[in-house]
């Protein structure tokens, strides 16, 4: 399908603004820029209401706990990891996404502020993610929990589902990054001009693993596609047509199915990486978010 017209207009506006691409700046500049496109655009009246909300600490990491109306001990718990290439993103940039999932899927969401690179390179984010899932299983769920995230956050969620298969009951993977060194057609087809660019992906990953001397291309702590998938929790895998990560996400869905894992894979045509934050400008993105949240509800309550 052709690129969604409102998203095409947004991309044209960004290009015409003349700002240097993210990969030509510093991590601090990229973090400020990302917040300007997310946090700074949310008006008070736009904040998605939830039953309750609190700041907390999970496994020594700042976190946020969102509970839906009528939450009880039986309400499913989703540990959510934000996207941002392991370099940018925080609790604020993904506040609206977590609120939407909490309210519309009727689940308790724990959003975790894992450590970021380059200040805390690989595998710090993985260690924080694993610790937070263990914490949630002990303190919130009394047993199993679901995991989820977008992009780099979906990478962490997939790793947790593999490493903690005894604790994780379901996984929500939104345009996941799962094979750092893989070669995929979508990476060349969508390398430039579609929000997330190949050069930016390489910049992110360089900051994330640049300090590692003995990095293996098949290390499942950065590329879970190479992990053992039989016995992991059922998954919802979300991809977008104009996303460089599209093909590896779909390869992961296929591998899950081959391993006998229940998997619901949906590709949203005409959309780009990051569309979960773009419902305000794109009806197609808004419709996709509504659909993926409904699918999440079926996954976690089914």
mmCIF file of N, CA and C in Angstrom, residues 124-262:
data_model
loop_
_atom_site.group_PDB
_atom_site.id
_atom_site.type_symbol
_atom_site.label_atom_id
_atom_site.label_comp_id
_atom_site.label_asym_id
_atom_site.label_seq_id
_atom_site.Cartn_x
_atom_site.Cartn_y
_atom_site.Cartn_z
ATOM 1 N N UNK A 124 23.650 -4.011 30.351
ATOM 2 C CA UNK A 124 22.964 -3.394 31.490
ATOM 3 C C UNK A 124 21.450 -3.403 31.324
ATOM 4 N N UNK A 125 20.959 -3.053 30.133
ATOM 5 C CA UNK A 125 19.512 -3.015 29.914
ATOM 6 C C UNK A 125 18.892 -4.396 30.090
ATOM 7 N N UNK A 126 19.588 -5.423 29.615
ATOM 8 C CA UNK A 126 19.097 -6.796 29.759
ATOM 9 C C UNK A 126 19.030 -7.179 31.235
ATOM 10 N N UNK A 127 20.062 -6.857 31.970
ATOM 11 C CA UNK A 127 20.080 -7.180 33.406
ATOM 12 C C UNK A 127 18.921 -6.504 34.128
ATOM 13 N N UNK A 128 18.666 -5.241 33.801
ATOM 14 C CA UNK A 128 17.558 -4.514 34.438
ATOM 15 C C UNK A 128 16.210 -5.125 34.063
ATOM 16 N N UNK A 129 16.071 -5.501 32.805
ATOM 17 C CA UNK A 129 14.806 -6.082 32.356
ATOM 18 C C UNK A 129 14.520 -7.395 33.067
ATOM 19 N N UNK A 130 15.501 -8.260 33.133
ATOM 20 C CA UNK A 130 15.316 -9.544 33.803
ATOM 21 C C UNK A 130 14.984 -9.352 35.276
ATOM 22 N N UNK A 131 15.695 -8.438 35.922
ATOM 23 C CA UNK A 131 15.459 -8.193 37.346
ATOM 24 C C UNK A 131 14.062 -7.635 37.579
ATOM 25 N N UNK A 132 13.589 -6.779 36.687
ATOM 26 C CA UNK A 132 12.270 -6.177 36.874
ATOM 27 C C UNK A 132 11.152 -7.201 36.693
ATOM 28 N N UNK A 133 11.333 -8.142 35.779
ATOM 29 C CA UNK A 133 10.332 -9.194 35.601
ATOM 30 C C UNK A 133 10.270 -10.078 36.839
ATOM 31 N N UNK A 134 11.425 -10.423 37.370
ATOM 32 C CA UNK A 134 11.443 -11.226 38.606
ATOM 33 C C UNK A 134 10.754 -10.464 39.735
ATOM 34 N N UNK A 135 11.027 -9.164 39.824
ATOM 35 C CA UNK A 135 10.415 -8.343 40.874
ATOM 36 C C UNK A 135 8.897 -8.306 40.715
ATOM 37 N N UNK A 136 8.443 -8.101 39.488
ATOM 38 C CA UNK A 136 7.001 -8.024 39.251
ATOM 39 C C UNK A 136 6.319 -9.345 39.572
ATOM 40 N N UNK A 137 6.941 -10.443 39.202
ATOM 41 C CA UNK A 137 6.350 -11.751 39.483
ATOM 42 C C UNK A 137 6.219 -11.983 40.981
ATOM 43 N N UNK A 138 7.165 -11.467 41.744
ATOM 44 C CA UNK A 138 7.140 -11.666 43.196
ATOM 45 C C UNK A 138 6.215 -10.679 43.901
ATOM 46 N N UNK A 139 6.225 -9.413 43.463
ATOM 47 C CA UNK A 139 5.528 -8.374 44.214
ATOM 48 C C UNK A 139 4.155 -7.988 43.663
ATOM 49 N N UNK A 140 3.905 -8.262 42.388
ATOM 50 C CA UNK A 140 2.651 -7.802 41.786
ATOM 51 C C UNK A 140 1.727 -8.936 41.380
ATOM 52 N N UNK A 141 2.294 -10.022 40.889
ATOM 53 C CA UNK A 141 1.462 -11.048 40.287
ATOM 54 C C UNK A 141 1.355 -12.317 41.121
ATOM 55 N N UNK A 142 2.279 -12.500 42.040
ATOM 56 C CA UNK A 142 2.266 -13.747 42.783
ATOM 57 C C UNK A 142 2.518 -14.942 41.899
ATOM 58 N N UNK A 143 3.238 -14.754 40.827
ATOM 59 C CA UNK A 143 3.507 -15.840 39.892
ATOM 60 C C UNK A 143 3.929 -15.310 38.548
ATOM 61 N N UNK A 144 3.207 -15.675 37.480
ATOM 62 C CA UNK A 144 3.618 -15.304 36.136
ATOM 63 C C UNK A 144 3.171 -13.893 35.775
ATOM 64 N N UNK A 145 3.919 -13.281 34.857
ATOM 65 C CA UNK A 145 3.610 -11.955 34.332
ATOM 66 C C UNK A 145 3.785 -11.986 32.818
ATOM 67 N N UNK A 146 3.192 -11.018 32.152
ATOM 68 C CA UNK A 146 3.431 -10.824 30.728
ATOM 69 C C UNK A 146 4.516 -9.771 30.557
ATOM 70 N N UNK A 147 5.165 -9.787 29.398
ATOM 71 C CA UNK A 147 6.182 -8.787 29.086
ATOM 72 C C UNK A 147 5.838 -8.145 27.754
ATOM 73 N N UNK A 148 6.248 -6.907 27.585
ATOM 74 C CA UNK A 148 5.976 -6.223 26.329
ATOM 75 C C UNK A 148 6.890 -5.046 26.126
ATOM 76 N N UNK A 149 6.868 -4.533 24.919
ATOM 77 C CA UNK A 149 7.675 -3.362 24.608
ATOM 78 C C UNK A 149 7.632 -3.078 23.123
ATOM 79 N N UNK A 150 8.214 -1.955 22.749
ATOM 80 C CA UNK A 150 8.290 -1.571 21.345
ATOM 81 C C UNK A 150 9.745 -1.376 20.950
ATOM 82 N N UNK A 151 10.108 -1.878 19.774
ATOM 83 C CA UNK A 151 11.438 -1.701 19.211
ATOM 84 C C UNK A 151 12.508 -2.291 20.129
ATOM 85 N N UNK A 152 13.394 -1.464 20.672
ATOM 86 C CA UNK A 152 14.395 -1.982 21.603
ATOM 87 C C UNK A 152 13.734 -2.587 22.836
ATOM 88 N N UNK A 153 12.619 -2.005 23.257
ATOM 89 C CA UNK A 153 11.897 -2.557 24.394
ATOM 90 C C UNK A 153 11.326 -3.928 24.089
ATOM 91 N N UNK A 154 10.882 -4.147 22.841
ATOM 92 C CA UNK A 154 10.404 -5.467 22.443
ATOM 93 C C UNK A 154 11.552 -6.466 22.407
ATOM 94 N N UNK A 155 12.748 -6.000 22.065
ATOM 95 C CA UNK A 155 13.939 -6.842 22.146
ATOM 96 C C UNK A 155 14.110 -7.360 23.574
ATOM 97 N N UNK A 156 14.023 -6.457 24.540
ATOM 98 C CA UNK A 156 14.180 -6.856 25.939
ATOM 99 C C UNK A 156 13.071 -7.793 26.377
ATOM 100 N N UNK A 157 11.853 -7.523 25.914
ATOM 101 C CA UNK A 157 10.731 -8.391 26.268
ATOM 102 C C UNK A 157 10.943 -9.801 25.726
ATOM 103 N N UNK A 158 11.387 -9.911 24.483
ATOM 104 C CA UNK A 158 11.632 -11.230 23.892
ATOM 105 C C UNK A 158 12.724 -11.978 24.645
ATOM 106 N N UNK A 159 13.759 -11.268 25.036
ATOM 107 C CA UNK A 159 14.846 -11.893 25.798
ATOM 108 C C UNK A 159 14.322 -12.402 27.135
ATOM 109 N N UNK A 160 13.508 -11.592 27.807
ATOM 110 C CA UNK A 160 12.941 -12.019 29.090
ATOM 111 C C UNK A 160 12.058 -13.244 28.917
ATOM 112 N N UNK A 161 11.283 -13.287 27.824
ATOM 113 C CA UNK A 161 10.412 -14.437 27.588
ATOM 114 C C UNK A 161 11.211 -15.716 27.413
ATOM 115 N N UNK A 162 12.408 -15.596 26.837
ATOM 116 C CA UNK A 162 13.261 -16.765 26.678
ATOM 117 C C UNK A 162 13.970 -17.139 27.980
ATOM 118 N N UNK A 163 14.567 -16.153 28.620
ATOM 119 C CA UNK A 163 15.380 -16.411 29.803
ATOM 120 C C UNK A 163 14.543 -16.761 31.027
ATOM 121 N N UNK A 164 13.317 -16.246 31.091
ATOM 122 C CA UNK A 164 12.455 -16.459 32.255
ATOM 123 C C UNK A 164 11.155 -17.122 31.817
ATOM 124 N N UNK A 165 11.278 -18.180 31.046
ATOM 125 C CA UNK A 165 10.096 -18.851 30.506
ATOM 126 C C UNK A 165 9.177 -19.376 31.603
ATOM 127 N N UNK A 166 9.735 -19.640 32.775
ATOM 128 C CA UNK A 166 8.906 -20.136 33.876
ATOM 129 C C UNK A 166 8.076 -19.029 34.513
ATOM 130 N N UNK A 167 8.414 -17.757 34.252
ATOM 131 C CA UNK A 167 7.702 -16.636 34.847
ATOM 132 C C UNK A 167 6.826 -15.877 33.857
ATOM 133 N N UNK A 168 7.162 -15.923 32.592
ATOM 134 C CA UNK A 168 6.477 -15.100 31.588
ATOM 135 C C UNK A 168 5.344 -15.894 30.939
ATOM 136 N N UNK A 169 4.135 -15.333 30.985
ATOM 137 C CA UNK A 169 2.958 -16.036 30.463
ATOM 138 C C UNK A 169 2.530 -15.544 29.084
ATOM 139 N N UNK A 170 3.015 -14.388 28.648
ATOM 140 C CA UNK A 170 2.645 -13.837 27.344
ATOM 141 C C UNK A 170 3.632 -12.738 26.990
ATOM 142 N N UNK A 171 3.736 -12.440 25.682
ATOM 143 C CA UNK A 171 4.663 -11.389 25.251
ATOM 144 C C UNK A 171 4.039 -10.549 24.138
ATOM 145 N N UNK A 172 4.157 -9.231 24.319
ATOM 146 C CA UNK A 172 3.688 -8.243 23.352
ATOM 147 C C UNK A 172 4.916 -7.599 22.715
ATOM 148 N N UNK A 173 5.136 -7.863 21.429
ATOM 149 C CA UNK A 173 6.339 -7.400 20.744
ATOM 150 C C UNK A 173 5.937 -6.466 19.601
ATOM 151 N N UNK A 174 6.102 -5.172 19.828
ATOM 152 C CA UNK A 174 5.717 -4.159 18.842
ATOM 153 C C UNK A 174 6.952 -3.747 18.045
ATOM 154 N N UNK A 175 6.910 -3.960 16.747
ATOM 155 C CA UNK A 175 8.045 -3.790 15.826
ATOM 156 C C UNK A 175 9.387 -4.103 16.505
ATOM 157 N N UNK A 176 9.578 -5.394 16.865
ATOM 158 C CA UNK A 176 10.760 -5.767 17.641
ATOM 159 C C UNK A 176 12.059 -5.764 16.830
ATOM 160 N N UNK A 177 13.147 -5.383 17.502
ATOM 161 C CA UNK A 177 14.506 -5.538 16.975
ATOM 162 C C UNK A 177 15.051 -6.836 17.555
ATOM 163 N N UNK A 178 15.257 -7.853 16.712
ATOM 164 C CA UNK A 178 15.598 -9.176 17.249
ATOM 165 C C UNK A 178 16.825 -9.816 16.627
ATOM 166 N N UNK A 179 17.422 -9.176 15.614
ATOM 167 C CA UNK A 179 18.568 -9.793 14.937
ATOM 168 C C UNK A 179 19.512 -8.701 14.456
ATOM 169 N N UNK A 180 20.395 -8.277 15.356
ATOM 170 C CA UNK A 180 21.203 -7.081 15.112
ATOM 171 C C UNK A 180 22.057 -7.156 13.846
ATOM 172 N N UNK A 181 22.596 -8.333 13.550
ATOM 173 C CA UNK A 181 23.523 -8.442 12.431
ATOM 174 C C UNK A 181 22.893 -9.115 11.210
ATOM 175 N N UNK A 182 21.596 -9.320 11.242
ATOM 176 C CA UNK A 182 20.921 -9.967 10.119
ATOM 177 C C UNK A 182 20.812 -9.069 8.908
ATOM 178 N N UNK A 183 20.603 -9.679 7.742
ATOM 179 C CA UNK A 183 20.416 -8.946 6.497
ATOM 180 C C UNK A 183 18.985 -9.185 6.012
ATOM 181 N N UNK A 184 18.233 -8.100 5.877
ATOM 182 C CA UNK A 184 16.818 -8.197 5.532
ATOM 183 C C UNK A 184 16.472 -7.158 4.476
ATOM 184 N N UNK A 185 15.566 -7.541 3.591
ATOM 185 C CA UNK A 185 15.171 -6.627 2.514
ATOM 186 C C UNK A 185 14.582 -5.334 3.066
ATOM 187 N N UNK A 186 13.831 -5.412 4.165
ATOM 188 C CA UNK A 186 13.191 -4.206 4.692
ATOM 189 C C UNK A 186 14.206 -3.182 5.171
ATOM 190 N N UNK A 187 15.399 -3.638 5.528
ATOM 191 C CA UNK A 187 16.422 -2.685 5.974
ATOM 192 C C UNK A 187 16.945 -1.839 4.823
ATOM 193 N N UNK A 188 16.966 -2.388 3.635
ATOM 194 C CA UNK A 188 17.392 -1.602 2.470
ATOM 195 C C UNK A 188 16.209 -0.860 1.856
ATOM 196 N N UNK A 189 15.043 -1.514 1.782
ATOM 197 C CA UNK A 189 13.863 -0.866 1.206
ATOM 198 C C UNK A 189 13.442 0.367 1.992
ATOM 199 N N UNK A 190 13.579 0.304 3.317
ATOM 200 C CA UNK A 190 13.118 1.382 4.189
ATOM 201 C C UNK A 190 14.279 2.053 4.924
ATOM 202 N N UNK A 191 15.447 2.058 4.290
ATOM 203 C CA UNK A 191 16.659 2.544 4.961
ATOM 204 C C UNK A 191 16.624 4.039 5.237
ATOM 205 N N UNK A 192 15.934 4.811 4.402
ATOM 206 C CA UNK A 192 15.911 6.263 4.547
ATOM 207 C C UNK A 192 14.502 6.790 4.282
ATOM 208 N N UNK A 193 14.169 7.842 5.024
ATOM 209 C CA UNK A 193 12.949 8.564 4.733
ATOM 210 C C UNK A 193 11.698 8.098 5.436
ATOM 211 N N UNK A 194 11.821 7.100 6.321
ATOM 212 C CA UNK A 194 10.641 6.568 6.991
ATOM 213 C C UNK A 194 10.757 6.634 8.517
ATOM 214 N N UNK A 195 11.301 7.721 9.013
ATOM 215 C CA UNK A 195 11.392 8.013 10.446
ATOM 216 C C UNK A 195 12.578 7.308 11.096
ATOM 217 N N UNK A 196 12.515 5.977 11.240
ATOM 218 C CA UNK A 196 13.686 5.238 11.720
ATOM 219 C C UNK A 196 14.538 4.877 10.516
ATOM 220 N N UNK A 197 15.799 5.309 10.528
ATOM 221 C CA UNK A 197 16.660 5.061 9.381
ATOM 222 C C UNK A 197 17.768 4.082 9.743
ATOM 223 N N UNK A 198 18.294 3.401 8.724
ATOM 224 C CA UNK A 198 19.340 2.406 8.951
ATOM 225 C C UNK A 198 20.557 3.024 9.631
ATOM 226 N N UNK A 199 20.939 4.227 9.239
ATOM 227 C CA UNK A 199 22.101 4.875 9.860
ATOM 228 C C UNK A 199 21.853 5.141 11.340
ATOM 229 N N UNK A 200 20.632 5.474 11.696
ATOM 230 C CA UNK A 200 20.299 5.701 13.104
ATOM 231 C C UNK A 200 20.319 4.395 13.877
ATOM 232 N N UNK A 201 19.833 3.316 13.272
ATOM 233 C CA UNK A 201 19.895 2.010 13.921
ATOM 234 C C UNK A 201 21.342 1.625 14.222
ATOM 235 N N UNK A 202 22.227 1.874 13.276
ATOM 236 C CA UNK A 202 23.646 1.546 13.479
ATOM 237 C C UNK A 202 24.245 2.429 14.569
ATOM 238 N N UNK A 203 23.818 3.685 14.634
ATOM 239 C CA UNK A 203 24.278 4.613 15.676
ATOM 240 C C UNK A 203 23.827 4.133 17.047
ATOM 241 N N UNK A 204 22.554 3.742 17.147
ATOM 242 C CA UNK A 204 22.048 3.200 18.403
ATOM 243 C C UNK A 204 22.874 1.996 18.843
ATOM 244 N N UNK A 205 23.034 1.048 17.925
ATOM 245 C CA UNK A 205 23.693 -0.204 18.304
ATOM 246 C C UNK A 205 25.156 0.011 18.625
ATOM 247 N N UNK A 206 25.792 0.969 17.949
ATOM 248 C CA UNK A 206 27.177 1.288 18.273
ATOM 249 C C UNK A 206 27.325 1.793 19.695
ATOM 250 N N UNK A 207 26.396 2.643 20.132
ATOM 251 C CA UNK A 207 26.428 3.101 21.516
ATOM 252 C C UNK A 207 26.128 1.969 22.492
ATOM 253 N N UNK A 208 25.273 1.065 22.088
ATOM 254 C CA UNK A 208 24.841 -0.016 22.983
ATOM 255 C C UNK A 208 25.937 -1.049 23.211
ATOM 256 N N UNK A 209 26.616 -1.472 22.152
ATOM 257 C CA UNK A 209 27.589 -2.570 22.274
ATOM 258 C C UNK A 209 29.016 -2.144 21.954
ATOM 259 N N UNK A 210 29.233 -0.844 21.722
ATOM 260 C CA UNK A 210 30.547 -0.389 21.282
ATOM 261 C C UNK A 210 31.675 -0.703 22.231
ATOM 262 N N UNK A 211 31.384 -0.856 23.512
ATOM 263 C CA UNK A 211 32.428 -1.123 24.498
ATOM 264 C C UNK A 211 32.694 -2.614 24.688
ATOM 265 N N UNK A 212 31.992 -3.474 23.953
ATOM 266 C CA UNK A 212 32.139 -4.925 24.115
ATOM 267 C C UNK A 212 33.202 -5.438 23.155
ATOM 268 N N UNK A 213 34.236 -6.063 23.689
ATOM 269 C CA UNK A 213 35.342 -6.533 22.863
ATOM 270 C C UNK A 213 35.064 -7.881 22.200
ATOM 271 N N UNK A 214 34.314 -8.743 22.869
ATOM 272 C CA UNK A 214 34.125 -10.106 22.380
ATOM 273 C C UNK A 214 32.673 -10.373 21.989
ATOM 274 N N UNK A 215 32.046 -9.414 21.334
ATOM 275 C CA UNK A 215 30.644 -9.528 20.970
ATOM 276 C C UNK A 215 30.445 -10.629 19.926
ATOM 277 N N UNK A 216 29.497 -11.515 20.179
ATOM 278 C CA UNK A 216 29.143 -12.569 19.234
ATOM 279 C C UNK A 216 27.898 -12.158 18.455
ATOM 280 N N UNK A 217 27.881 -12.436 17.170
ATOM 281 C CA UNK A 217 26.746 -12.028 16.354
ATOM 282 C C UNK A 217 25.485 -12.796 16.718
ATOM 283 N N UNK A 218 25.639 -13.984 17.319
ATOM 284 C CA UNK A 218 24.477 -14.800 17.660
ATOM 285 C C UNK A 218 24.160 -14.780 19.154
ATOM 286 N N UNK A 219 24.686 -13.790 19.866
ATOM 287 C CA UNK A 219 24.413 -13.684 21.304
ATOM 288 C C UNK A 219 22.921 -13.379 21.481
ATOM 289 N N UNK A 220 22.221 -14.264 22.158
ATOM 290 C CA UNK A 220 20.778 -14.089 22.310
ATOM 291 C C UNK A 220 20.419 -12.961 23.262
ATOM 292 N N UNK A 221 21.403 -12.383 23.952
ATOM 293 C CA UNK A 221 21.123 -11.247 24.828
ATOM 294 C C UNK A 221 21.002 -9.943 24.047
ATOM 295 N N UNK A 222 21.358 -9.945 22.772
ATOM 296 C CA UNK A 222 21.080 -8.780 21.912
ATOM 297 C C UNK A 222 20.287 -9.184 20.673
ATOM 298 N N UNK A 223 20.320 -10.459 20.302
ATOM 299 C CA UNK A 223 19.625 -10.938 19.109
ATOM 300 C C UNK A 223 18.821 -12.190 19.450
ATOM 301 N N UNK A 224 17.657 -12.027 20.063
ATOM 302 C CA UNK A 224 16.892 -13.195 20.522
ATOM 303 C C UNK A 224 16.380 -14.094 19.404
ATOM 304 N N UNK A 225 16.457 -13.652 18.143
ATOM 305 C CA UNK A 225 16.067 -14.526 17.041
ATOM 306 C C UNK A 225 16.859 -15.829 17.063
ATOM 307 N N UNK A 226 18.078 -15.788 17.594
ATOM 308 C CA UNK A 226 18.946 -16.956 17.595
ATOM 309 C C UNK A 226 18.743 -17.838 18.827
ATOM 310 N N UNK A 227 17.796 -17.480 19.680
ATOM 311 C CA UNK A 227 17.572 -18.240 20.900
ATOM 312 C C UNK A 227 16.693 -19.456 20.681
ATOM 313 N N UNK A 228 16.577 -20.247 21.743
ATOM 314 C CA UNK A 228 15.707 -21.418 21.725
ATOM 315 C C UNK A 228 14.291 -20.957 22.060
ATOM 316 N N UNK A 229 13.338 -21.248 21.173
ATOM 317 C CA UNK A 229 12.007 -20.680 21.308
ATOM 318 C C UNK A 229 10.947 -21.680 21.755
ATOM 319 N N UNK A 230 11.234 -22.958 21.717
ATOM 320 C CA UNK A 230 10.218 -23.899 22.162
ATOM 321 C C UNK A 230 9.984 -23.717 23.663
ATOM 322 N N UNK A 231 8.710 -23.637 24.018
ATOM 323 C CA UNK A 231 8.356 -23.481 25.420
ATOM 324 C C UNK A 231 8.212 -22.054 25.890
ATOM 325 N N UNK A 232 8.461 -21.059 25.019
ATOM 326 C CA UNK A 232 8.273 -19.672 25.451
ATOM 327 C C UNK A 232 6.787 -19.324 25.373
ATOM 328 N N UNK A 233 6.436 -18.196 25.965
ATOM 329 C CA UNK A 233 5.033 -17.808 26.080
ATOM 330 C C UNK A 233 4.442 -17.395 24.737
ATOM 331 N N UNK A 234 3.126 -17.528 24.594
ATOM 332 C CA UNK A 234 2.463 -17.031 23.378
ATOM 333 C C UNK A 234 2.703 -15.546 23.171
ATOM 334 N N UNK A 235 2.680 -15.150 21.898
ATOM 335 C CA UNK A 235 3.110 -13.787 21.566
ATOM 336 C C UNK A 235 2.166 -13.103 20.591
ATOM 337 N N UNK A 236 2.094 -11.791 20.732
ATOM 338 C CA UNK A 236 1.541 -10.906 19.713
ATOM 339 C C UNK A 236 2.722 -10.161 19.114
ATOM 340 N N UNK A 237 2.952 -10.330 17.815
ATOM 341 C CA UNK A 237 4.065 -9.682 17.124
ATOM 342 C C UNK A 237 3.489 -8.683 16.128
ATOM 343 N N UNK A 238 3.863 -7.419 16.293
ATOM 344 C CA UNK A 238 3.337 -6.323 15.485
ATOM 345 C C UNK A 238 4.437 -5.780 14.583
ATOM 346 N N UNK A 239 4.164 -5.655 13.290
ATOM 347 C CA UNK A 239 5.127 -5.048 12.373
ATOM 348 C C UNK A 239 4.422 -3.972 11.543
ATOM 349 N N UNK A 240 5.228 -3.151 10.866
ATOM 350 C CA UNK A 240 4.700 -2.073 10.025
ATOM 351 C C UNK A 240 5.351 -2.152 8.654
ATOM 352 N N UNK A 241 4.598 -1.837 7.617
ATOM 353 C CA UNK A 241 5.075 -2.021 6.246
ATOM 354 C C UNK A 241 6.332 -1.233 5.946
ATOM 355 N N UNK A 242 6.373 0.045 6.339
ATOM 356 C CA UNK A 242 7.501 0.908 5.987
ATOM 357 C C UNK A 242 8.471 1.058 7.165
ATOM 358 N N UNK A 243 8.882 -0.073 7.717
ATOM 359 C CA UNK A 243 9.768 -0.114 8.879
ATOM 360 C C UNK A 243 10.979 -0.960 8.533
ATOM 361 N N UNK A 244 12.204 -0.456 8.749
ATOM 362 C CA UNK A 244 13.369 -1.299 8.480
ATOM 363 C C UNK A 244 13.401 -2.568 9.323
ATOM 364 N N UNK A 245 12.711 -2.586 10.460
ATOM 365 C CA UNK A 245 12.677 -3.774 11.320
ATOM 366 C C UNK A 245 11.585 -4.765 10.928
ATOM 367 N N UNK A 246 10.829 -4.454 9.886
ATOM 368 C CA UNK A 246 9.674 -5.289 9.524
ATOM 369 C C UNK A 246 10.030 -6.765 9.348
ATOM 370 N N UNK A 247 11.037 -7.046 8.527
ATOM 371 C CA UNK A 247 11.294 -8.432 8.137
ATOM 372 C C UNK A 247 11.848 -9.272 9.282
ATOM 373 N N UNK A 248 12.677 -8.681 10.135
ATOM 374 C CA UNK A 248 13.186 -9.497 11.246
ATOM 375 C C UNK A 248 12.086 -9.773 12.267
ATOM 376 N N UNK A 249 11.166 -8.823 12.447
ATOM 377 C CA UNK A 249 10.032 -9.093 13.315
ATOM 378 C C UNK A 249 9.183 -10.220 12.778
ATOM 379 N N UNK A 250 8.973 -10.234 11.468
ATOM 380 C CA UNK A 250 8.173 -11.293 10.864
ATOM 381 C C UNK A 250 8.925 -12.617 10.860
ATOM 382 N N UNK A 251 10.242 -12.571 10.755
ATOM 383 C CA UNK A 251 11.032 -13.797 10.869
ATOM 384 C C UNK A 251 10.921 -14.368 12.283
ATOM 385 N N UNK A 252 10.863 -13.488 13.270
ATOM 386 C CA UNK A 252 10.720 -13.958 14.655
ATOM 387 C C UNK A 252 9.346 -14.598 14.862
ATOM 388 N N UNK A 253 8.309 -13.992 14.312
ATOM 389 C CA UNK A 253 6.974 -14.581 14.401
ATOM 390 C C UNK A 253 6.948 -15.960 13.756
ATOM 391 N N UNK A 254 7.615 -16.095 12.618
ATOM 392 C CA UNK A 254 7.660 -17.385 11.936
ATOM 393 C C UNK A 254 8.410 -18.418 12.755
ATOM 394 N N UNK A 255 9.502 -18.017 13.365
ATOM 395 C CA UNK A 255 10.267 -18.948 14.197
ATOM 396 C C UNK A 255 9.472 -19.375 15.418
ATOM 397 N N UNK A 256 8.725 -18.460 16.009
ATOM 398 C CA UNK A 256 7.868 -18.823 17.138
ATOM 399 C C UNK A 256 6.852 -19.880 16.701
ATOM 400 N N UNK A 257 6.217 -19.651 15.562
ATOM 401 C CA UNK A 257 5.222 -20.608 15.072
ATOM 402 C C UNK A 257 5.856 -21.962 14.791
ATOM 403 N N UNK A 258 7.050 -21.961 14.198
ATOM 404 C CA UNK A 258 7.739 -23.217 13.905
ATOM 405 C C UNK A 258 8.077 -23.978 15.182
ATOM 406 N N UNK A 259 8.285 -23.237 16.276
ATOM 407 C CA UNK A 259 8.615 -23.868 17.557
ATOM 408 C C UNK A 259 7.371 -24.323 18.312
ATOM 409 N N UNK A 260 6.198 -24.140 17.695
ATOM 410 C CA UNK A 260 4.970 -24.572 18.332
ATOM 411 C C UNK A 260 4.392 -23.576 19.312
ATOM 412 N N UNK A 261 4.879 -22.345 19.260
ATOM 413 C CA UNK A 261 4.398 -21.291 20.150
ATOM 414 C C UNK A 261 3.188 -20.607 19.515
ATOM 415 N N UNK A 262 2.171 -20.346 20.305
ATOM 416 C CA UNK A 262 1.032 -19.598 19.793
ATOM 417 C C UNK A 262 1.438 -18.180 19.470
#
